[in-house]
Amino acid sequence: MSLKSVSDRRVYHADQVIFREGQEGHAAYLVTSGKVSITKGDAGNLKVIAVVGKNEIFGEMALVDGSRRMATATTTEPSTCTIIDKDQFKKKIAALDHDTQTLFDFLMRYIRETMPVEMRVESGNIKETHYDIIARDMVENSDVAERLGKVDRFLKALYEILISYASRRLPPKPVGKDDGDAVWEIE
């Protein structure tokens, strides 16, 4: 399934807002040319979170959990983006083999249901769960991104982002045991 068959391509002028922090999210964007600045806050306290360029995705959490936009996306130069909405995303996933669909489903559920590691440490909830072990294996040993790159560049880019999000949720690896309990090295 080609990117063109299920997506919309839009051209933006420099300094054009694509979406604003707090708006409902219904789609993700793949930059095909240009650059997009992702910012958080208001004019008096604006923080640049990232600058996204060619073949990179932004706004992907709309596909993962339907959450409101956590930041504002503004072009920094003339840009073209391919837009993939939830229905198009579901079609793309449905076209994949069963094992790859299962990996995407697991990653999205893990990201939705697991706190980032900083919050886990702060709350004292750093014990590695069965789901953490599966996610760690996916982060460290997956060749899925390479396989997806041959099929669909949007899904490849999204998969790489999901792997990055999952890795930031993993607790530290246990470094040993003390009286039968795992001991973690926390920075």
C-alpha atoms as a PDB file:
ATOM      1  CA  MET A   1       0.000   0.000   0.000  1.00  0.00           C
ATOM      2  CA  SER A   2       1.653   3.238  -1.052  1.00  0.00           C
ATOM      3  CA  LEU A   3       1.684   6.375   1.029  1.00  0.00           C
ATOM      4  CA  LYS A   4      -0.152   8.257  -1.709  1.00  0.00           C
ATOM      5  CA  SER A   5      -3.099   5.858  -1.778  1.00  0.00           C
ATOM      6  CA  VAL A   6      -4.254   6.624   1.757  1.00  0.00           C
ATOM      7  CA  SER A   7      -2.974  10.073   2.618  1.00  0.00           C
ATOM      8  CA  ASP A   8      -3.307  13.778   1.969  1.00  0.00           C
ATOM      9  CA  ARG A   9      -0.342  15.970   1.063  1.00  0.00           C
ATOM     10  CA  ARG A  10      -0.364  19.635   2.081  1.00  0.00           C
ATOM     11  CA  VAL A  11       1.952  22.523   1.305  1.00  0.00           C
ATOM     12  CA  TYR A  12       2.592  25.109   4.034  1.00  0.00           C
ATOM     13  CA  HIS A  13       4.199  28.554   3.888  1.00  0.00           C
ATOM     14  CA  ALA A  14       7.041  29.525   6.229  1.00  0.00           C
ATOM     15  CA  ASP A  15       5.864  30.369   9.777  1.00  0.00           C
ATOM     16  CA  GLN A  16       2.475  28.705   9.250  1.00  0.00           C
ATOM     17  CA  VAL A  17       0.878  27.030  12.279  1.00  0.00           C
ATOM     18  CA  ILE A  18      -0.166  23.457  11.473  1.00  0.00           C
ATOM     19  CA  PHE A  19      -1.796  22.818  14.851  1.00  0.00           C
ATOM     20  CA  ARG A  20      -1.791  24.416  18.305  1.00  0.00           C
ATOM     21  CA  GLU A  21      -1.135  23.024  21.747  1.00  0.00           C
ATOM     22  CA  GLY A  22      -4.414  21.867  23.307  1.00  0.00           C
ATOM     23  CA  GLN A  23      -6.284  21.233  20.040  1.00  0.00           C
ATOM     24  CA  GLU A  24      -7.828  17.840  19.390  1.00  0.00           C
ATOM     25  CA  GLY A  25      -5.534  15.569  17.405  1.00  0.00           C
ATOM     26  CA  HIS A  26      -6.851  13.503  14.525  1.00  0.00           C
ATOM     27  CA  ALA A  27      -3.756  12.856  12.402  1.00  0.00           C
ATOM     28  CA  ALA A  28       0.015  12.523  12.271  1.00  0.00           C
ATOM     29  CA  TYR A  29       2.272  14.339   9.827  1.00  0.00           C
ATOM     30  CA  LEU A  30       5.248  13.093   7.816  1.00  0.00           C
ATOM     31  CA  VAL A  31       7.514  15.908   6.632  1.00  0.00           C
ATOM     32  CA  THR A  32       8.358  15.365   2.956  1.00  0.00           C
ATOM     33  CA  SER A  33      10.172  18.700   2.555  1.00  0.00           C
ATOM     34  CA  GLY A  34      11.004  21.655   4.785  1.00  0.00           C
ATOM     35  CA  LYS A  35      11.139  21.882   8.571  1.00  0.00           C
ATOM     36  CA  VAL A  36       8.597  22.144  11.367  1.00  0.00           C
ATOM     37  CA  SER A  37       9.292  23.545  14.828  1.00  0.00           C
ATOM     38  CA  ILE A  38       7.528  21.854  17.747  1.00  0.00           C
ATOM     39  CA  THR A  39       7.047  24.304  20.626  1.00  0.00           C
ATOM     40  CA  LYS A  40       5.406  24.299  24.032  1.00  0.00           C
ATOM     41  CA  GLY A  41       4.102  27.250  26.011  1.00  0.00           C
ATOM     42  CA  ASP A  42       2.860  30.701  25.051  1.00  0.00           C
ATOM     43  CA  ALA A  43       4.532  33.680  23.376  1.00  0.00           C
ATOM     44  CA  GLY A  44       6.066  34.880  26.651  1.00  0.00           C
ATOM     45  CA  ASN A  45       7.443  31.476  27.591  1.00  0.00           C
ATOM     46  CA  LEU A  46       7.932  29.523  24.358  1.00  0.00           C
ATOM     47  CA  LYS A  47      10.208  26.477  24.454  1.00  0.00           C
ATOM     48  CA  VAL A  48      11.347  24.670  21.294  1.00  0.00           C
ATOM     49  CA  ILE A  49      11.025  20.935  21.929  1.00  0.00           C
ATOM     50  CA  ALA A  50      12.197  19.747  18.511  1.00  0.00           C
ATOM     51  CA  VAL A  51      12.697  20.722  14.909  1.00  0.00           C
ATOM     52  CA  VAL A  52      11.397  18.031  12.581  1.00  0.00           C
ATOM     53  CA  GLY A  53      12.738  17.604   9.043  1.00  0.00           C
ATOM     54  CA  LYS A  54      12.381  15.429   5.966  1.00  0.00           C
ATOM     55  CA  ASN A  55      11.142  11.863   6.607  1.00  0.00           C
ATOM     56  CA  GLU A  56      10.376  12.617  10.257  1.00  0.00           C
ATOM     57  CA  ILE A  57       6.960  12.448  11.924  1.00  0.00           C
ATOM     58  CA  PHE A  58       5.188  14.734  14.372  1.00  0.00           C
ATOM     59  CA  GLY A  59       1.710  14.675  15.922  1.00  0.00           C
ATOM     60  CA  GLU A  60       1.850  10.882  16.218  1.00  0.00           C
ATOM     61  CA  MET A  61       0.231  10.691  19.667  1.00  0.00           C
ATOM     62  CA  ALA A  62      -3.093  11.420  17.957  1.00  0.00           C
ATOM     63  CA  LEU A  63      -2.759   7.960  16.406  1.00  0.00           C
ATOM     64  CA  VAL A  64      -1.498   6.308  19.580  1.00  0.00           C
ATOM     65  CA  ASP A  65      -4.022   7.531  22.128  1.00  0.00           C
ATOM     66  CA  GLY A  66      -6.162  10.286  20.596  1.00  0.00           C
ATOM     67  CA  SER A  67      -4.837  12.824  23.085  1.00  0.00           C
ATOM     68  CA  ARG A  68      -5.014  16.569  22.586  1.00  0.00           C
ATOM     69  CA  ARG A  69      -1.988  18.216  21.028  1.00  0.00           C
ATOM     70  CA  MET A  70       0.774  18.526  23.611  1.00  0.00           C
ATOM     71  CA  ALA A  71       2.626  21.194  21.620  1.00  0.00           C
ATOM     72  CA  THR A  72       2.282  23.624  18.708  1.00  0.00           C
ATOM     73  CA  ALA A  73       3.666  22.739  15.261  1.00  0.00           C
ATOM     74  CA  THR A  74       4.819  25.656  13.076  1.00  0.00           C
ATOM     75  CA  THR A  75       6.755  25.554   9.815  1.00  0.00           C
ATOM     76  CA  THR A  76      10.136  27.299   9.858  1.00  0.00           C
ATOM     77  CA  GLU A  77      10.366  27.370   6.058  1.00  0.00           C
ATOM     78  CA  PRO A  78       8.105  26.374   3.153  1.00  0.00           C
ATOM     79  CA  SER A  79       7.197  22.753   3.895  1.00  0.00           C
ATOM     80  CA  THR A  80       5.193  19.848   2.553  1.00  0.00           C
ATOM     81  CA  CYS A  81       3.671  17.234   4.844  1.00  0.00           C
ATOM     82  CA  THR A  82       1.852  14.000   4.216  1.00  0.00           C
ATOM     83  CA  ILE A  83      -1.082  13.712   6.616  1.00  0.00           C
ATOM     84  CA  ILE A  84      -2.244  10.342   7.913  1.00  0.00           C
ATOM     85  CA  ASP A  85      -5.476  10.245   9.906  1.00  0.00           C
ATOM     86  CA  LYS A  86      -6.638   7.471  12.253  1.00  0.00           C
ATOM     87  CA  ASP A  87      -8.634   5.599   9.602  1.00  0.00           C
ATOM     88  CA  GLN A  88      -5.725   5.694   7.163  1.00  0.00           C
ATOM     89  CA  PHE A  89      -3.388   4.531   9.918  1.00  0.00           C
ATOM     90  CA  LYS A  90      -5.688   1.602  10.726  1.00  0.00           C
ATOM     91  CA  LYS A  91      -5.675   0.616   7.033  1.00  0.00           C
ATOM     92  CA  LYS A  92      -1.883   0.744   6.947  1.00  0.00           C
ATOM     93  CA  ILE A  93      -1.632  -1.446  10.054  1.00  0.00           C
ATOM     94  CA  ALA A  94      -4.251  -3.881   8.712  1.00  0.00           C
ATOM     95  CA  ALA A  95      -2.156  -4.352   5.555  1.00  0.00           C
ATOM     96  CA  LEU A  96       0.820  -5.596   7.617  1.00  0.00           C
ATOM     97  CA  ASP A  97       1.477  -9.207   8.516  1.00  0.00           C
ATOM     98  CA  HIS A  98      -0.040 -10.418  11.794  1.00  0.00           C
ATOM     99  CA  ASP A  99       3.245 -10.414  13.754  1.00  0.00           C
ATOM    100  CA  THR A 100       4.040  -6.807  12.830  1.00  0.00           C
ATOM    101  CA  GLN A 101       0.479  -5.734  13.680  1.00  0.00           C
ATOM    102  CA  THR A 102       0.912  -7.356  17.087  1.00  0.00           C
ATOM    103  CA  LEU A 103       4.182  -5.449  17.651  1.00  0.00           C
ATOM    104  CA  PHE A 104       2.528  -2.112  16.834  1.00  0.00           C
ATOM    105  CA  ASP A 105      -0.444  -2.913  19.073  1.00  0.00           C
ATOM    106  CA  PHE A 106       1.853  -3.870  21.960  1.00  0.00           C
ATOM    107  CA  LEU A 107       4.021  -0.755  21.614  1.00  0.00           C
ATOM    108  CA  MET A 108       1.022   1.581  21.493  1.00  0.00           C
ATOM    109  CA  ARG A 109      -0.562  -0.087  24.533  1.00  0.00           C
ATOM    110  CA  TYR A 110       2.774  -0.037  26.432  1.00  0.00           C
ATOM    111  CA  ILE A 111       3.246   3.675  25.714  1.00  0.00           C
ATOM    112  CA  ARG A 112      -0.343   4.507  26.746  1.00  0.00           C
ATOM    113  CA  GLU A 113      -0.205   2.516  29.979  1.00  0.00           C
ATOM    114  CA  THR A 114       3.374   2.996  31.223  1.00  0.00           C
ATOM    115  CA  MET A 115       4.822   6.107  32.842  1.00  0.00           C
ATOM    116  CA  PRO A 116       8.153   7.506  31.643  1.00  0.00           C
ATOM    117  CA  VAL A 117      11.039   6.135  33.720  1.00  0.00           C
ATOM    118  CA  GLU A 118      11.592   9.437  35.573  1.00  0.00           C
ATOM    119  CA  MET A 119       8.043   9.253  36.926  1.00  0.00           C
ATOM    120  CA  ARG A 120       8.442   5.556  37.762  1.00  0.00           C
ATOM    121  CA  VAL A 121      11.608   6.275  39.767  1.00  0.00           C
ATOM    122  CA  GLU A 122       9.960   9.218  41.517  1.00  0.00           C
ATOM    123  CA  SER A 123       6.973   7.075  42.500  1.00  0.00           C
ATOM    124  CA  GLY A 124       9.162   4.128  43.548  1.00  0.00           C
ATOM    125  CA  ASN A 125       7.599   1.933  40.850  1.00  0.00           C
ATOM    126  CA  ILE A 126      10.782   0.749  39.126  1.00  0.00           C
ATOM    127  CA  LYS A 127      10.266  -2.981  39.402  1.00  0.00           C
ATOM    128  CA  GLU A 128      10.631  -4.519  35.952  1.00  0.00           C
ATOM    129  CA  THR A 129       7.381  -6.150  34.825  1.00  0.00           C
ATOM    130  CA  HIS A 130       6.740  -8.837  32.226  1.00  0.00           C
ATOM    131  CA  TYR A 131       5.650  -6.060  29.840  1.00  0.00           C
ATOM    132  CA  ASP A 132       8.914  -4.178  30.446  1.00  0.00           C
ATOM    133  CA  ILE A 133      10.881  -7.315  29.542  1.00  0.00           C
ATOM    134  CA  ILE A 134       8.962  -7.672  26.265  1.00  0.00           C
ATOM    135  CA  ALA A 135       9.389  -3.970  25.476  1.00  0.00           C
ATOM    136  CA  ARG A 136      13.126  -4.107  26.285  1.00  0.00           C
ATOM    137  CA  ASP A 137      13.536  -7.054  23.917  1.00  0.00           C
ATOM    138  CA  MET A 138      11.742  -5.113  21.175  1.00  0.00           C
ATOM    139  CA  VAL A 139      13.905  -2.035  21.762  1.00  0.00           C
ATOM    140  CA  GLU A 140      17.173  -3.980  21.770  1.00  0.00           C
ATOM    141  CA  ASN A 141      16.563  -6.703  19.180  1.00  0.00           C
ATOM    142  CA  SER A 142      14.028  -5.622  16.600  1.00  0.00           C
ATOM    143  CA  ASP A 143      14.601  -5.649  12.849  1.00  0.00           C
ATOM    144  CA  VAL A 144      11.056  -4.445  12.208  1.00  0.00           C
ATOM    145  CA  ALA A 145      12.103  -0.894  11.255  1.00  0.00           C
ATOM    146  CA  GLU A 146      14.351  -2.245   8.524  1.00  0.00           C
ATOM    147  CA  ARG A 147      11.571  -4.483   7.173  1.00  0.00           C
ATOM    148  CA  LEU A 148       9.023  -1.644   7.328  1.00  0.00           C
ATOM    149  CA  GLY A 149      11.377   0.668   5.455  1.00  0.00           C
ATOM    150  CA  LYS A 150      10.975  -1.573   2.427  1.00  0.00           C
ATOM    151  CA  VAL A 151       7.179  -1.323   2.624  1.00  0.00           C
ATOM    152  CA  ASP A 152       6.109   2.043   4.038  1.00  0.00           C
ATOM    153  CA  ARG A 153       8.292   4.962   5.143  1.00  0.00           C
ATOM    154  CA  PHE A 154       5.556   6.431   7.370  1.00  0.00           C
ATOM    155  CA  LEU A 155       5.189   3.197   9.341  1.00  0.00           C
ATOM    156  CA  LYS A 156       8.977   2.857   9.567  1.00  0.00           C
ATOM    157  CA  ALA A 157       9.318   6.374  10.980  1.00  0.00           C
ATOM    158  CA  LEU A 158       6.388   5.832  13.364  1.00  0.00           C
ATOM    159  CA  TYR A 159       7.799   2.512  14.551  1.00  0.00           C
ATOM    160  CA  GLU A 160      11.154   4.159  15.303  1.00  0.00           C
ATOM    161  CA  ILE A 161       9.387   6.857  17.338  1.00  0.00           C
ATOM    162  CA  LEU A 162       7.358   4.256  19.248  1.00  0.00           C
ATOM    163  CA  ILE A 163      10.548   2.320  20.034  1.00  0.00           C
ATOM    164  CA  SER A 164      12.120   5.555  21.303  1.00  0.00           C
ATOM    165  CA  TYR A 165       9.073   6.274  23.505  1.00  0.00           C
ATOM    166  CA  ALA A 166       9.111   2.700  24.833  1.00  0.00           C
ATOM    167  CA  SER A 167      12.822   2.888  25.681  1.00  0.00           C
ATOM    168  CA  ARG A 168      12.175   6.029  27.762  1.00  0.00           C
ATOM    169  CA  ARG A 169       9.617   4.101  29.807  1.00  0.00           C
ATOM    170  CA  LEU A 170      11.821   1.131  30.637  1.00  0.00           C
ATOM    171  CA  PRO A 171      13.086   0.899  34.205  1.00  0.00           C
ATOM    172  CA  PRO A 172      16.835   0.504  34.722  1.00  0.00           C
ATOM    173  CA  LYS A 173      18.055  -3.060  34.285  1.00  0.00           C
ATOM    174  CA  PRO A 174      18.513  -4.864  37.607  1.00  0.00           C
ATOM    175  CA  VAL A 175      22.240  -4.948  38.498  1.00  0.00           C
ATOM    176  CA  GLY A 176      21.990  -7.715  41.094  1.00  0.00           C
ATOM    177  CA  LYS A 177      20.026  -9.043  44.042  1.00  0.00           C
ATOM    178  CA  ASP A 178      20.031  -8.142  47.727  1.00  0.00           C
ATOM    179  CA  ASP A 179      18.271 -10.647  50.018  1.00  0.00           C
ATOM    180  CA  GLY A 180      16.356 -12.013  47.029  1.00  0.00           C
ATOM    181  CA  ASP A 181      15.126  -8.617  45.836  1.00  0.00           C
ATOM    182  CA  ALA A 182      16.428  -7.037  42.645  1.00  0.00           C
ATOM    183  CA  VAL A 183      18.767  -4.069  43.031  1.00  0.00           C
ATOM    184  CA  TRP A 184      18.664  -1.265  40.460  1.00  0.00           C
ATOM    185  CA  GLU A 185      21.292   1.268  39.584  1.00  0.00           C
ATOM    186  CA  ILE A 186      19.541   4.624  39.348  1.00  0.00           C
ATOM    187  CA  GLU A 187      21.332   7.685  38.029  1.00  0.00           C
END
